[in-house]
Short mmCIF file of C-alpha atoms in Angstrom, two decimals:
data_model
loop_
_atom_site.label_atom_id
_atom_site.label_comp_id
_atom_site.label_asym_id
_atom_site.label_seq_id
_atom_site.Cartn_x
_atom_site.Cartn_y
_atom_site.Cartn_z
CA MET A 1 17.56 -7.03 1.05
CA SER A 2 15.01 -9.79 1.38
CA ASN A 3 15.63 -13.51 1.13
CA LEU A 4 13.10 -14.70 -1.42
CA ASP A 5 10.67 -16.63 0.76
CA LEU A 6 8.15 -18.99 -0.88
CA VAL A 7 5.19 -16.83 0.12
CA THR A 8 6.80 -13.80 -1.53
CA ILE A 9 7.38 -15.80 -4.71
CA ILE A 10 3.74 -16.92 -4.76
CA ILE A 11 2.44 -13.36 -4.37
CA ILE A 12 4.80 -12.02 -7.04
CA VAL A 13 3.86 -14.79 -9.47
CA ALA A 14 0.14 -14.21 -8.82
CA ASN A 15 0.58 -10.51 -9.56
CA ILE A 16 2.48 -11.25 -12.77
CA ILE A 17 -0.02 -13.80 -14.07
CA ILE A 18 -3.13 -11.75 -13.27
CA SER A 19 -1.59 -8.47 -14.46
CA TYR A 20 -0.54 -9.97 -17.81
CA LYS A 21 -4.00 -11.46 -18.20
CA GLY A 22 -5.34 -7.93 -17.71
CA PHE A 23 -2.83 -6.45 -20.19
CA GLY A 24 -4.21 -8.64 -22.96
CA ASP A 25 -7.87 -8.90 -21.96
CA TYR A 26 -9.70 -5.58 -21.68
CA THR A 27 -12.93 -7.21 -20.49
CA PHE A 28 -11.10 -9.03 -17.68
CA PHE A 29 -9.31 -5.82 -16.67
CA GLU A 30 -12.55 -3.81 -16.58
CA ARG A 31 -14.39 -6.51 -14.63
CA TYR A 32 -11.85 -6.76 -11.81
CA LYS A 33 -10.34 -3.27 -11.45
CA PHE A 34 -11.34 -1.11 -8.49
CA ASN A 35 -14.26 1.04 -9.56
CA VAL A 36 -16.47 3.01 -7.18
CA GLY A 37 -19.61 2.42 -9.22
CA GLY A 38 -18.93 -1.29 -9.49
CA VAL A 39 -18.29 -1.65 -5.76
CA GLN A 40 -21.44 0.29 -4.94
CA ARG A 41 -23.39 -2.07 -7.22
CA GLY A 42 -22.26 -4.93 -4.99
CA GLU A 43 -19.16 -6.10 -6.88
CA LYS A 44 -17.07 -6.32 -3.71
CA ILE A 45 -14.50 -8.62 -5.34
CA ARG A 46 -13.05 -5.51 -7.00
CA MET A 47 -11.80 -4.39 -3.58
CA PHE A 48 -9.45 -7.37 -3.62
CA SER A 49 -8.90 -8.32 -7.26
CA SER A 50 -7.76 -4.82 -8.24
CA GLY A 51 -4.68 -5.36 -6.07
CA PHE A 52 -3.37 -7.94 -8.55
CA LEU A 53 -3.90 -5.84 -11.69
CA HIS A 54 -1.49 -3.22 -13.01
CA ILE A 55 -1.54 -0.56 -15.71
CA ASP A 56 1.66 -1.73 -17.43
CA THR A 57 4.88 -3.66 -16.92
CA GLN A 58 6.68 -0.70 -15.34
CA HIS A 59 3.92 -0.31 -12.74
CA LEU A 60 4.05 -4.05 -12.01
CA LEU A 61 7.86 -4.12 -11.81
CA PHE A 62 8.04 -1.18 -9.39
CA ASN A 63 5.54 -2.74 -6.99
CA MET A 64 7.08 -6.21 -7.10
CA LEU A 65 10.62 -4.89 -6.56
CA THR A 66 9.45 -2.90 -3.54
CA LEU A 67 7.70 -5.99 -2.19
CA TYR A 68 10.85 -8.06 -2.73
CA PHE A 69 13.08 -5.64 -0.84
CA PHE A 70 10.88 -5.40 2.27
CA ALA A 71 9.02 -8.72 2.47
CA GLY A 72 11.88 -10.52 4.21
CA THR A 73 12.01 -8.04 7.09
CA VAL A 74 8.32 -8.57 7.82
CA ILE A 75 8.47 -12.36 7.42
CA ASP A 76 11.42 -12.55 9.83
CA TYR A 77 9.36 -10.87 12.55
CA VAL A 78 5.82 -12.20 12.06
CA ALA A 79 6.39 -15.41 10.04
CA PRO A 80 4.84 -16.14 6.63
CA ILE A 81 1.28 -16.33 7.95
CA GLY A 82 1.62 -12.92 9.61
CA PHE A 83 3.06 -11.53 6.38
CA ILE A 84 0.07 -12.83 4.39
CA ILE A 85 -2.35 -11.30 6.90
CA ILE A 86 -0.61 -7.92 6.71
CA TYR A 87 -0.55 -8.07 2.90
CA ILE A 88 -4.26 -8.87 2.56
CA VAL A 89 -5.40 -6.41 5.25
CA SER A 90 -3.29 -3.66 3.66
CA LEU A 91 -4.66 -4.41 0.20
CA VAL A 92 -8.27 -4.19 1.41
CA ALA A 93 -7.54 -1.16 3.62
CA GLY A 94 -6.16 0.65 0.57
CA SER A 95 -9.38 -0.04 -1.33
CA LEU A 96 -11.52 0.99 1.64
CA LEU A 97 -9.77 4.34 2.03
CA SER A 98 -10.07 4.94 -1.73
CA LEU A 99 -13.78 4.19 -1.50
CA TYR A 100 -14.12 6.49 1.51
CA PHE A 101 -12.49 9.45 -0.25
CA HIS A 102 -14.08 8.86 -3.67
CA LYS A 103 -17.52 7.51 -2.73
CA ASN A 104 -19.25 10.27 -4.68
CA GLU A 105 -17.12 9.74 -7.81
CA TYR A 106 -19.01 6.95 -9.56
CA HIS A 107 -16.42 6.51 -12.32
CA TYR A 108 -13.29 6.59 -10.13
CA SER A 109 -11.08 3.58 -10.88
CA ALA A 110 -7.71 2.27 -9.73
CA VAL A 111 -5.52 -0.80 -9.96
CA GLY A 112 -2.25 -2.00 -8.49
CA ALA A 113 -0.66 -3.77 -5.55
CA SER A 114 0.51 -0.42 -4.16
CA GLY A 115 -1.80 -0.51 -1.14
CA ALA A 116 -0.65 -3.98 -0.11
CA VAL A 117 2.99 -3.21 -0.86
CA THR A 118 2.89 0.08 1.05
CA GLY A 119 1.42 -1.84 3.99
CA ILE A 120 4.37 -4.23 3.90
CA LEU A 121 6.77 -1.30 3.59
CA TYR A 122 5.23 0.51 6.57
CA ALA A 123 5.21 -2.73 8.57
CA ALA A 124 8.93 -3.20 7.83
CA ILE A 125 9.63 0.38 8.91
CA LEU A 126 7.67 -0.12 12.13
CA LEU A 127 9.59 -3.33 12.85
CA GLN A 128 13.01 -1.92 11.92
CA PRO A 129 12.74 1.89 12.07
CA GLY A 130 16.49 2.30 12.27
CA MET A 131 17.31 0.63 8.97
CA LYS A 132 18.71 2.88 6.25
CA LEU A 133 17.06 3.34 2.87
CA ILE A 134 18.94 4.50 -0.23
CA PHE A 135 17.21 5.67 -3.42
CA PHE A 136 18.69 6.35 -6.83
CA PHE A 137 17.43 9.95 -6.80
CA ILE A 138 18.62 10.53 -3.19
CA PRO A 139 22.05 8.85 -2.88
CA ILE A 140 22.20 9.44 0.88
CA PRO A 141 21.06 6.84 3.46
CA ILE A 142 17.76 7.90 5.04
CA PRO A 143 16.48 6.44 8.34
CA ALA A 144 13.46 4.31 7.53
CA TYR A 145 11.17 6.07 9.99
CA LEU A 146 11.89 9.47 8.42
CA PHE A 147 11.11 8.06 5.00
CA GLY A 148 7.87 6.51 6.28
CA ILE A 149 6.66 9.76 7.83
CA GLY A 150 7.71 11.80 4.81
CA TYR A 151 6.08 9.38 2.39
CA LEU A 152 2.72 9.57 4.13
CA LEU A 153 2.91 13.35 4.39
CA TYR A 154 3.55 13.43 0.65
CA SER A 155 0.58 11.09 0.16
CA ILE A 156 -1.64 13.54 2.05
CA TYR A 157 -0.41 16.28 -0.27
CA GLY A 158 -1.05 14.03 -3.26
CA MET A 159 -4.57 13.22 -2.08
CA LYS A 160 -5.33 16.90 -1.52
CA THR A 161 -3.93 18.16 -4.84
CA ARG A 162 -4.53 14.97 -6.88
CA ILE A 163 -1.01 15.24 -8.19
CA GLY A 164 -0.13 12.65 -10.83
CA ASN A 165 -2.10 9.61 -11.92
CA ILE A 166 -1.38 7.90 -8.60
CA GLY A 167 -3.71 6.27 -6.08
CA HIS A 168 -2.39 8.13 -3.05
CA ASP A 169 -5.46 7.08 -1.03
CA ALA A 170 -4.70 3.39 -1.63
CA HIS A 171 -1.08 3.92 -0.57
CA PHE A 172 -2.16 5.66 2.61
CA GLY A 173 -4.87 3.11 3.37
CA GLY A 174 -2.37 0.31 2.86
CA ALA A 175 0.05 1.99 5.27
CA ILE A 176 -2.72 2.23 7.88
CA GLY A 177 -3.52 -1.45 7.38
CA GLY A 178 0.12 -2.47 7.68
CA PHE A 179 0.68 -0.26 10.72
CA ALA A 180 -2.38 -1.49 12.65
CA THR A 181 -2.02 -5.17 11.75
CA THR A 182 1.66 -5.23 12.66
CA LEU A 183 0.88 -3.79 16.09
CA ILE A 184 -1.76 -6.50 16.60
CA LEU A 185 0.63 -9.25 15.53
CA ALA A 186 3.64 -7.85 17.42
CA PRO A 187 2.22 -6.10 20.53
CA ASN A 188 5.66 -6.17 22.14
CA LEU A 189 6.42 -3.12 20.00
CA PHE A 190 4.42 -1.05 22.48
CA GLN A 191 7.12 -1.86 25.05
CA THR A 192 10.18 -1.70 22.82
CA ASN A 193 9.28 0.99 20.27
CA LEU A 194 6.54 3.17 21.74
CA LEU A 195 8.15 6.44 20.63
CA MET A 196 8.50 5.18 17.07
CA ILE A 197 4.87 4.03 17.04
CA GLY A 198 3.85 7.55 18.04
CA LEU A 199 6.02 9.17 15.37
CA LEU A 200 4.78 6.88 12.60
CA ALA A 201 1.18 7.49 13.68
CA ILE A 202 1.48 11.28 13.24
CA PRO A 203 0.63 11.37 9.49
CA ILE A 204 -2.28 8.95 10.04
CA VAL A 205 -3.78 11.13 12.77
CA LEU A 206 -3.13 14.24 10.66
CA LEU A 207 -5.05 12.83 7.69
CA PHE A 208 -8.21 12.24 9.70
CA VAL A 209 -7.91 15.59 11.50
CA LEU A 210 -7.72 17.33 8.11
CA LYS A 211 -10.66 15.28 6.87
CA LYS A 212 -12.68 16.19 9.97
CA MET A 213 -11.85 19.86 9.37
CA GLY A 214 -13.06 19.60 5.78
CA LYS A 215 -9.60 20.25 4.34
CA MET A 216 -9.34 16.96 2.47
#
């Protein structure tokens, strides 16, 4: 479990304030959500601002709890500034991958910190692949690296089948952002965890192979 670092508090508070503004102000929500048409018209701020909006309190709570549980692991390894860089890069990477996969869907929209939070989660897994994760619906400890691989494979399935009202592309893009940025900030991982880097990269490579083959 994370120690609640100041930078984590600031990000959580920002998400709460902006999300609740969006809950009560439809015009604000529509102006700053991720929307393919809006981005293509030049409203690039949506690529970033959408990461601080949420559909409802449950959506907000889930993302902020996930951030809370894994932020400390990342901060311990790359310091607060590294954490902020990973968070922002993951947020934008999630939007970029969504734009890439939905560029011909003018009305496609999405909101949520999921891309940024998934980037932090994947960074934490890369930094501590041996940690155990326990979920309410799976009361058995799961090695973090197995969860990370399985989660991205499920995201590929979700992107392909469009299962649920979930931005699987943003999740996957965030994971790519977190993975790549962590390796840049902590290059020693190539010496200490090369096998794990390779394993965690498998779903990422698979996604682009499937896209190249026209199966996504």
